[in-house]
């Protein structure tokens, strides 16, 4: 069965510092990969996705992620973190099938980002 | 920008009661989903729905759960007889398609269900 691992439950970075959130998946082929952000009391907002092509994808709010097939990873990065980035971040995958994806997103446990002034 | 909306934002119910959670997906989207997030746990898939049928459901989605698209805009999740363990945040999502560039699931703000 597919699984998604976010090894870091909680990360603290200083404002202006760079950020990398890790995501590893287990699946034989290349899945569709997503990063979502959830601010306190809010729903899930899509930051970016990857399904094919250039392995470095750009998203909203200055985030990017790199797909590395050899490492089964899809890590999220931001060069300079802002205090408003404090939130919970979820990596998710879906299985591509010939007729389309399953529609069943499998989520990681989430990483809580705290930003120090 | 179009968004998924959900009502109510918070529902409190007694064990054994029926609840209906409502969602209005983005208007040109064809695929609809429900997820739940128990406090402190992962977001879990419940069910996907397309063309007035369930496409896929998880083990959580047992006979106590049902989904419906009663009209052209609403998408509902019904829990027939709520249990304490149904307390969670329930998210509705929708996508335009299920492959390529059209496959992005947009989530609503959630309904917090509290079963007492």
mmCIF file of N, CA and C in Angstrom, chain A:
data_model
loop_
_atom_site.group_PDB
_atom_site.id
_atom_site.type_symbol
_atom_site.label_atom_id
_atom_site.label_comp_id
_atom_site.label_asym_id
_atom_site.label_seq_id
_atom_site.Cartn_x
_atom_site.Cartn_y
_atom_site.Cartn_z
ATOM 1 N N UNK A 1 0.841 -1.194 0.000
ATOM 2 C CA UNK A 1 0.000 0.000 0.000
ATOM 3 C C UNK A 1 0.880 1.249 0.000
ATOM 4 N N UNK A 2 0.324 2.290 -0.605
ATOM 5 C CA UNK A 2 1.077 3.538 -0.619
ATOM 6 C C UNK A 2 1.188 4.094 0.784
ATOM 7 N N UNK A 3 2.288 4.793 1.018
ATOM 8 C CA UNK A 3 2.402 5.522 2.279
ATOM 9 C C UNK A 3 3.218 6.779 2.046
ATOM 10 N N UNK A 4 3.036 7.723 2.920
ATOM 11 C CA UNK A 4 3.750 8.992 2.863
ATOM 12 C C UNK A 4 4.341 9.242 4.244
ATOM 13 N N UNK A 5 5.602 9.599 4.257
ATOM 14 C CA UNK A 5 6.275 9.865 5.525
ATOM 15 C C UNK A 5 6.814 11.285 5.533
ATOM 16 N N UNK A 6 6.455 12.007 6.556
ATOM 17 C CA UNK A 6 7.065 13.298 6.818
ATOM 18 C C UNK A 6 7.856 13.129 8.112
ATOM 19 N N UNK A 7 9.167 13.014 7.995
ATOM 20 C CA UNK A 7 9.961 12.613 9.160
ATOM 21 C C UNK A 7 9.973 13.637 10.291
ATOM 22 N N UNK A 8 9.761 14.894 9.938
ATOM 23 C CA UNK A 8 9.845 15.962 10.944
ATOM 24 C C UNK A 8 8.446 16.365 11.382
ATOM 25 N N UNK A 9 8.143 16.134 12.641
ATOM 26 C CA UNK A 9 6.811 16.488 13.144
ATOM 27 C C UNK A 9 6.731 17.996 13.391
ATOM 28 N N UNK A 10 7.852 18.545 13.882
ATOM 29 C CA UNK A 10 7.869 19.945 14.253
ATOM 30 C C UNK A 10 9.211 20.542 13.850
ATOM 31 N N UNK A 11 9.169 21.693 13.180
ATOM 32 C CA UNK A 11 10.386 22.409 12.796
ATOM 33 C C UNK A 11 10.255 23.864 13.194
ATOM 34 N N UNK A 12 11.340 24.401 13.737
ATOM 35 C CA UNK A 12 11.381 25.822 14.074
ATOM 36 C C UNK A 12 12.500 26.481 13.291
ATOM 37 N N UNK A 13 12.176 27.554 12.596
ATOM 38 C CA UNK A 13 13.201 28.316 11.878
ATOM 39 C C UNK A 13 13.036 29.796 12.204
ATOM 40 N N UNK A 14 14.109 30.523 12.037
ATOM 41 C CA UNK A 14 14.062 31.968 12.244
ATOM 42 C C UNK A 14 13.535 32.652 10.994
ATOM 43 N N UNK A 15 12.841 33.745 11.206
ATOM 44 C CA UNK A 15 12.331 34.506 10.070
ATOM 45 C C UNK A 15 13.497 34.925 9.182
ATOM 46 N N UNK A 16 13.336 34.739 7.887
ATOM 47 C CA UNK A 16 14.398 35.063 6.940
ATOM 48 C C UNK A 16 15.296 33.904 6.608
ATOM 49 N N UNK A 17 15.248 32.862 7.425
ATOM 50 C CA UNK A 17 16.074 31.682 7.157
ATOM 51 C C UNK A 17 15.414 30.825 6.090
ATOM 52 N N UNK A 18 16.204 29.917 5.535
ATOM 53 C CA UNK A 18 15.667 29.010 4.526
ATOM 54 C C UNK A 18 14.971 27.839 5.205
ATOM 55 N N UNK A 19 14.135 27.177 4.423
ATOM 56 C CA UNK A 19 13.311 26.095 4.966
ATOM 57 C C UNK A 19 13.328 24.914 4.018
ATOM 58 N N UNK A 20 13.402 23.719 4.577
ATOM 59 C CA UNK A 20 13.182 22.515 3.788
ATOM 60 C C UNK A 20 12.373 21.543 4.624
ATOM 61 N N UNK A 21 11.236 21.137 4.094
ATOM 62 C CA UNK A 21 10.383 20.145 4.737
ATOM 63 C C UNK A 21 10.460 18.870 3.918
ATOM 64 N N UNK A 22 10.672 17.764 4.620
ATOM 65 C CA UNK A 22 10.907 16.512 3.931
ATOM 66 C C UNK A 22 9.635 15.697 3.748
ATOM 67 N N UNK A 23 9.607 14.984 2.628
ATOM 68 C CA UNK A 23 8.499 14.086 2.328
ATOM 69 C C UNK A 23 9.052 12.900 1.555
ATOM 70 N N UNK A 24 8.757 11.713 2.029
ATOM 71 C CA UNK A 24 9.116 10.493 1.312
ATOM 72 C C UNK A 24 7.856 9.666 1.085
ATOM 73 N N UNK A 25 7.814 9.001 -0.037
ATOM 74 C CA UNK A 25 6.643 8.188 -0.353
ATOM 75 C C UNK A 25 7.109 6.794 -0.731
ATOM 76 N N UNK A 26 6.195 5.866 -0.607
ATOM 77 C CA UNK A 26 6.486 4.518 -1.071
ATOM 78 C C UNK A 26 5.460 4.166 -2.135
ATOM 79 N N UNK A 27 5.961 3.970 -3.320
ATOM 80 C CA UNK A 27 5.102 3.580 -4.431
ATOM 81 C C UNK A 27 6.017 3.187 -5.574
ATOM 82 N N UNK A 28 5.629 2.193 -6.356
ATOM 83 C CA UNK A 28 6.509 1.668 -7.395
ATOM 84 C C UNK A 28 6.761 2.631 -8.530
ATOM 85 N N UNK A 29 5.733 3.311 -8.960
ATOM 86 C CA UNK A 29 5.878 4.244 -10.081
ATOM 87 C C UNK A 29 5.842 5.674 -9.549
ATOM 88 N N UNK A 30 5.821 6.621 -10.431
ATOM 89 C CA UNK A 30 5.778 8.021 -10.014
ATOM 90 C C UNK A 30 4.340 8.423 -9.733
ATOM 91 N N UNK A 31 4.050 8.747 -8.487
ATOM 92 C CA UNK A 31 2.693 9.163 -8.171
ATOM 93 C C UNK A 31 2.502 10.650 -8.472
ATOM 94 N N UNK A 32 1.302 11.103 -8.328
ATOM 95 C CA UNK A 32 1.056 12.530 -8.278
ATOM 96 C C UNK A 32 1.395 12.971 -6.855
ATOM 97 N N UNK A 33 2.097 14.071 -6.742
ATOM 98 C CA UNK A 33 2.587 14.532 -5.447
ATOM 99 C C UNK A 33 2.113 15.954 -5.189
ATOM 100 N N UNK A 34 1.702 16.199 -3.970
ATOM 101 C CA UNK A 34 1.128 17.492 -3.606
ATOM 102 C C UNK A 34 1.691 17.949 -2.266
ATOM 103 N N UNK A 35 1.744 19.266 -2.113
ATOM 104 C CA UNK A 35 1.969 19.867 -0.810
ATOM 105 C C UNK A 35 0.799 20.803 -0.509
ATOM 106 N N UNK A 36 0.256 20.641 0.703
ATOM 107 C CA UNK A 36 -0.806 21.498 1.191
ATOM 108 C C UNK A 36 -0.341 22.189 2.472
ATOM 109 N N UNK A 37 -0.935 23.357 2.728
ATOM 110 C CA UNK A 37 -0.684 24.065 3.972
ATOM 111 C C UNK A 37 -2.004 24.293 4.687
ATOM 112 N N UNK A 38 -1.952 24.161 5.997
ATOM 113 C CA UNK A 38 -3.144 24.366 6.824
ATOM 114 C C UNK A 38 -2.804 25.325 7.939
ATOM 115 N N UNK A 39 -3.367 26.516 7.877
ATOM 116 C CA UNK A 39 -3.204 27.468 8.965
ATOM 117 C C UNK A 39 -4.213 27.140 10.053
ATOM 118 N N UNK A 40 -3.947 27.571 11.285
ATOM 119 C CA UNK A 40 -4.848 27.216 12.397
ATOM 120 C C UNK A 40 -6.300 27.581 12.095
ATOM 121 N N UNK A 41 -7.181 26.616 12.256
ATOM 122 C CA UNK A 41 -8.599 26.860 12.036
ATOM 123 C C UNK A 41 -9.017 26.976 10.588
ATOM 124 N N UNK A 42 -8.088 26.728 9.693
ATOM 125 C CA UNK A 42 -8.388 26.870 8.266
ATOM 126 C C UNK A 42 -8.407 25.520 7.567
ATOM 127 N N UNK A 43 -8.857 25.540 6.328
ATOM 128 C CA UNK A 43 -8.808 24.331 5.511
ATOM 129 C C UNK A 43 -7.434 24.124 4.912
ATOM 130 N N UNK A 44 -7.356 23.214 3.978
ATOM 131 C CA UNK A 44 -6.101 22.866 3.326
ATOM 132 C C UNK A 44 -5.964 23.658 2.031
ATOM 133 N N UNK A 45 -4.842 24.342 1.906
ATOM 134 C CA UNK A 45 -4.603 25.127 0.703
ATOM 135 C C UNK A 45 -3.487 24.463 -0.102
ATOM 136 N N UNK A 46 -3.735 24.259 -1.384
ATOM 137 C CA UNK A 46 -2.748 23.632 -2.245
ATOM 138 C C UNK A 46 -1.604 24.598 -2.520
ATOM 139 N N UNK A 47 -0.382 24.146 -2.220
ATOM 140 C CA UNK A 47 0.806 24.972 -2.497
ATOM 141 C C UNK A 47 1.371 24.678 -3.882
ATOM 142 N N UNK A 48 1.477 23.396 -4.202
ATOM 143 C CA UNK A 48 2.036 23.004 -5.493
ATOM 144 C C UNK A 48 1.802 21.515 -5.697
ATOM 145 N N UNK A 49 2.061 21.086 -6.950
ATOM 146 C CA UNK A 49 1.910 19.666 -7.248
ATOM 147 C C UNK A 49 2.930 19.273 -8.307
ATOM 148 N N UNK A 50 3.189 17.968 -8.372
ATOM 149 C CA UNK A 50 4.039 17.413 -9.420
ATOM 150 C C UNK A 50 3.376 16.152 -9.954
ATOM 151 N N UNK A 51 3.377 16.019 -11.295
ATOM 152 C CA UNK A 51 2.947 14.746 -11.853
ATOM 153 C C UNK A 51 3.808 14.306 -13.013
ATOM 154 N N UNK A 52 4.509 15.229 -13.638
ATOM 155 C CA UNK A 52 5.414 14.850 -14.728
ATOM 156 C C UNK A 52 6.238 16.070 -15.101
ATOM 157 N N UNK A 53 7.235 15.851 -15.952
ATOM 158 C CA UNK A 53 8.001 16.966 -16.481
ATOM 159 C C UNK A 53 9.097 17.428 -15.548
ATOM 160 N N UNK A 54 9.345 18.722 -15.571
ATOM 161 C CA UNK A 54 10.417 19.321 -14.774
ATOM 162 C C UNK A 54 10.264 18.910 -13.313
ATOM 163 N N UNK A 55 11.343 18.389 -12.749
ATOM 164 C CA UNK A 55 11.246 17.860 -11.389
ATOM 165 C C UNK A 55 11.270 18.944 -10.320
ATOM 166 N N UNK A 56 11.558 20.171 -10.712
ATOM 167 C CA UNK A 56 11.495 21.293 -9.772
ATOM 168 C C UNK A 56 10.238 22.084 -10.098
ATOM 169 N N UNK A 57 9.325 22.119 -9.153
ATOM 170 C CA UNK A 57 8.047 22.795 -9.399
ATOM 171 C C UNK A 57 7.926 24.005 -8.495
ATOM 172 N N UNK A 58 7.348 25.030 -9.052
ATOM 173 C CA UNK A 58 7.130 26.266 -8.307
ATOM 174 C C UNK A 58 5.689 26.321 -7.855
ATOM 175 N N UNK A 59 5.487 26.862 -6.665
ATOM 176 C CA UNK A 59 4.135 26.971 -6.158
ATOM 177 C C UNK A 59 3.821 28.388 -5.731
ATOM 178 N N UNK A 60 2.765 28.489 -4.953
ATOM 179 C CA UNK A 60 2.363 29.803 -4.468
ATOM 180 C C UNK A 60 3.170 30.173 -3.234
ATOM 181 N N UNK A 61 3.129 31.441 -2.885
ATOM 182 C CA UNK A 61 3.765 31.959 -1.668
ATOM 183 C C UNK A 61 5.276 31.755 -1.651
ATOM 184 N N UNK A 62 5.897 31.627 -2.814
ATOM 185 C CA UNK A 62 7.349 31.502 -2.876
ATOM 186 C C UNK A 62 7.898 30.115 -2.591
ATOM 187 N N UNK A 63 7.038 29.115 -2.505
ATOM 188 C CA UNK A 63 7.479 27.754 -2.247
ATOM 189 C C UNK A 63 7.841 27.028 -3.542
ATOM 190 N N UNK A 64 8.757 26.092 -3.416
ATOM 191 C CA UNK A 64 9.088 25.190 -4.502
ATOM 192 C C UNK A 64 9.314 23.807 -3.922
ATOM 193 N N UNK A 65 9.254 22.805 -4.786
ATOM 194 C CA UNK A 65 9.510 21.434 -4.344
ATOM 195 C C UNK A 65 10.248 20.699 -5.448
ATOM 196 N N UNK A 66 11.069 19.758 -5.039
ATOM 197 C CA UNK A 66 11.839 18.990 -5.997
ATOM 198 C C UNK A 66 11.529 17.524 -5.867
ATOM 199 N N UNK A 67 11.149 16.912 -6.972
ATOM 200 C CA UNK A 67 10.894 15.487 -7.025
ATOM 201 C C UNK A 67 12.200 14.780 -7.337
ATOM 202 N N UNK A 68 12.548 13.822 -6.484
ATOM 203 C CA UNK A 68 13.735 13.006 -6.730
ATOM 204 C C UNK A 68 13.327 11.542 -6.728
ATOM 205 N N UNK A 69 13.268 10.999 -7.921
ATOM 206 C CA UNK A 69 12.793 9.627 -8.076
ATOM 207 C C UNK A 69 13.688 8.646 -7.330
ATOM 208 N N UNK A 70 14.999 8.858 -7.407
ATOM 209 C CA UNK A 70 15.944 7.913 -6.814
ATOM 210 C C UNK A 70 15.810 7.853 -5.302
ATOM 211 N N UNK A 71 15.315 8.931 -4.711
ATOM 212 C CA UNK A 71 15.159 8.977 -3.260
ATOM 213 C C UNK A 71 13.694 8.877 -2.837
ATOM 214 N N UNK A 72 12.802 8.725 -3.798
ATOM 215 C CA UNK A 72 11.356 8.711 -3.492
ATOM 216 C C UNK A 72 10.988 9.877 -2.578
ATOM 217 N N UNK A 73 11.478 11.040 -2.975
ATOM 218 C CA UNK A 73 11.244 12.205 -2.118
ATOM 219 C C UNK A 73 10.631 13.358 -2.901
ATOM 220 N N UNK A 74 9.988 14.212 -2.173
ATOM 221 C CA UNK A 74 9.359 15.414 -2.750
ATOM 222 C C UNK A 74 9.428 16.479 -1.663
ATOM 223 N N UNK A 75 10.600 17.050 -1.488
ATOM 224 C CA UNK A 75 10.835 17.994 -0.402
ATOM 225 C C UNK A 75 10.417 19.403 -0.780
ATOM 226 N N UNK A 76 9.842 20.081 0.177
ATOM 227 C CA UNK A 76 9.349 21.447 -0.009
ATOM 228 C C UNK A 76 10.392 22.427 0.501
ATOM 229 N N UNK A 77 10.610 23.491 -0.249
ATOM 230 C CA UNK A 77 11.636 24.468 0.148
ATOM 231 C C UNK A 77 11.114 25.891 -0.012
ATOM 232 N N UNK A 78 11.724 26.755 0.794
ATOM 233 C CA UNK A 78 11.486 28.186 0.634
ATOM 234 C C UNK A 78 12.777 28.888 1.039
ATOM 235 N N UNK A 79 13.270 29.808 0.225
ATOM 236 C CA UNK A 79 14.562 30.422 0.504
ATOM 237 C C UNK A 79 14.560 31.336 1.726
ATOM 238 N N UNK A 80 13.433 31.980 1.995
ATOM 239 C CA UNK A 80 13.393 32.938 3.099
ATOM 240 C C UNK A 80 12.001 32.895 3.716
ATOM 241 N N UNK A 81 11.936 32.416 4.938
ATOM 242 C CA UNK A 81 10.648 32.196 5.592
ATOM 243 C C UNK A 81 10.127 33.493 6.215
ATOM 244 N N UNK A 82 8.833 33.675 6.122
ATOM 245 C CA UNK A 82 8.145 34.827 6.719
ATOM 246 C C UNK A 82 7.329 34.342 7.904
ATOM 247 N N UNK A 83 7.076 35.226 8.857
ATOM 248 C CA UNK A 83 6.318 34.814 10.038
ATOM 249 C C UNK A 83 4.954 34.226 9.662
ATOM 250 N N UNK A 84 4.385 34.705 8.558
ATOM 251 C CA UNK A 84 3.063 34.218 8.148
ATOM 252 C C UNK A 84 3.103 32.788 7.598
ATOM 253 N N UNK A 85 4.294 32.234 7.410
ATOM 254 C CA UNK A 85 4.391 30.848 6.938
ATOM 255 C C UNK A 85 4.176 29.834 8.054
ATOM 256 N N UNK A 86 4.107 30.298 9.290
ATOM 257 C CA UNK A 86 3.871 29.381 10.405
ATOM 258 C C UNK A 86 2.523 28.688 10.202
ATOM 259 N N UNK A 87 2.553 27.377 10.116
ATOM 260 C CA UNK A 87 1.351 26.599 9.792
ATOM 261 C C UNK A 87 1.736 25.126 9.835
ATOM 262 N N UNK A 88 0.776 24.286 9.459
ATOM 263 C CA UNK A 88 1.073 22.867 9.315
ATOM 264 C C UNK A 88 1.107 22.532 7.834
ATOM 265 N N UNK A 89 2.083 21.739 7.459
ATOM 266 C CA UNK A 89 2.309 21.412 6.055
ATOM 267 C C UNK A 89 2.134 19.909 5.845
ATOM 268 N N UNK A 90 1.364 19.588 4.825
ATOM 269 C CA UNK A 90 1.076 18.193 4.529
ATOM 270 C C UNK A 90 1.533 17.839 3.125
ATOM 271 N N UNK A 91 2.216 16.722 3.040
ATOM 272 C CA UNK A 91 2.553 16.125 1.761
ATOM 273 C C UNK A 91 1.492 15.069 1.458
ATOM 274 N N UNK A 92 1.115 14.938 0.204
ATOM 275 C CA UNK A 92 0.095 13.952 -0.165
ATOM 276 C C UNK A 92 0.430 13.339 -1.512
ATOM 277 N N UNK A 93 -0.017 12.104 -1.704
ATOM 278 C CA UNK A 93 0.219 11.420 -2.975
ATOM 279 C C UNK A 93 -1.072 10.794 -3.469
ATOM 280 N N UNK A 94 -1.121 10.581 -4.762
ATOM 281 C CA UNK A 94 -2.209 9.821 -5.361
ATOM 282 C C UNK A 94 -1.632 8.909 -6.427
ATOM 283 N N UNK A 95 -2.338 7.822 -6.648
ATOM 284 C CA UNK A 95 -1.853 6.809 -7.574
ATOM 285 C C UNK A 95 -2.361 7.094 -8.974
ATOM 286 N N UNK A 96 -1.460 7.236 -9.940
ATOM 287 C CA UNK A 96 -1.925 7.408 -11.309
ATOM 288 C C UNK A 96 -2.313 6.064 -11.911
ATOM 289 N N UNK A 97 -3.458 6.042 -12.536
ATOM 290 C CA UNK A 97 -3.940 4.858 -13.236
ATOM 291 C C UNK A 97 -4.143 5.228 -14.703
ATOM 292 N N UNK A 98 -4.290 4.246 -15.572
ATOM 293 C CA UNK A 98 -4.414 4.584 -17.005
ATOM 294 C C UNK A 98 -5.551 5.541 -17.315
ATOM 295 N N UNK A 99 -6.639 5.436 -16.551
ATOM 296 C CA UNK A 99 -7.812 6.243 -16.868
ATOM 297 C C UNK A 99 -7.888 7.501 -16.015
ATOM 298 N N UNK A 100 -6.910 7.707 -15.171
ATOM 299 C CA UNK A 100 -6.931 8.869 -14.272
ATOM 300 C C UNK A 100 -6.572 8.420 -12.882
ATOM 301 N N UNK A 101 -6.393 9.381 -12.011
ATOM 302 C CA UNK A 101 -5.992 9.024 -10.657
ATOM 303 C C UNK A 101 -7.145 8.420 -9.873
ATOM 304 N N UNK A 102 -6.784 7.810 -8.739
ATOM 305 C CA UNK A 102 -7.825 7.213 -7.909
ATOM 306 C C UNK A 102 -8.686 8.280 -7.261
ATOM 307 N N UNK A 103 -8.116 9.461 -7.060
ATOM 308 C CA UNK A 103 -8.819 10.511 -6.336
ATOM 309 C C UNK A 103 -8.662 10.381 -4.841
ATOM 310 N N UNK A 104 -7.925 9.366 -4.436
ATOM 311 C CA UNK A 104 -7.749 9.112 -3.007
ATOM 312 C C UNK A 104 -6.377 9.641 -2.615
ATOM 313 N N UNK A 105 -6.361 10.832 -2.032
ATOM 314 C CA UNK A 105 -5.102 11.380 -1.570
ATOM 315 C C UNK A 105 -4.693 10.696 -0.278
ATOM 316 N N UNK A 106 -3.437 10.266 -0.236
ATOM 317 C CA UNK A 106 -2.856 9.720 0.984
ATOM 318 C C UNK A 106 -1.963 10.804 1.571
ATOM 319 N N UNK A 107 -2.241 11.179 2.791
ATOM 320 C CA UNK A 107 -1.522 12.282 3.425
ATOM 321 C C UNK A 107 -0.452 11.779 4.378
ATOM 322 N N UNK A 108 0.596 12.574 4.491
ATOM 323 C CA UNK A 108 1.574 12.359 5.543
ATOM 324 C C UNK A 108 1.041 12.890 6.861
ATOM 325 N N UNK A 109 1.808 12.677 7.882
ATOM 326 C CA UNK A 109 1.400 13.062 9.233
ATOM 327 C C UNK A 109 1.372 14.567 9.434
ATOM 328 N N UNK A 110 2.096 15.274 8.594
ATOM 329 C CA UNK A 110 2.160 16.726 8.717
ATOM 330 C C UNK A 110 3.393 17.188 9.463
ATOM 331 N N UNK A 111 3.863 18.368 9.107
ATOM 332 C CA UNK A 111 4.978 19.016 9.797
ATOM 333 C C UNK A 111 4.508 20.393 10.242
ATOM 334 N N UNK A 112 4.631 20.647 11.533
ATOM 335 C CA UNK A 112 4.259 21.958 12.064
ATOM 336 C C UNK A 112 5.468 22.863 11.996
ATOM 337 N N UNK A 113 5.298 23.990 11.339
ATOM 338 C CA UNK A 113 6.379 24.966 11.203
ATOM 339 C C UNK A 113 6.140 26.127 12.154
ATOM 340 N N UNK A 114 7.127 26.365 12.985
ATOM 341 C CA UNK A 114 7.103 27.537 13.855
ATOM 342 C C UNK A 114 8.175 28.492 13.358
ATOM 343 N N UNK A 115 7.867 29.779 13.318
ATOM 344 C CA UNK A 115 8.808 30.786 12.834
ATOM 345 C C UNK A 115 9.162 31.717 13.985
ATOM 346 N N UNK A 116 10.452 31.787 14.282
ATOM 347 C CA UNK A 116 10.925 32.667 15.355
ATOM 348 C C UNK A 116 11.216 34.045 14.784
ATOM 349 N N UNK A 117 10.881 35.095 15.552
ATOM 350 C CA UNK A 117 11.159 36.452 15.057
ATOM 351 C C UNK A 117 12.665 36.733 14.972
#
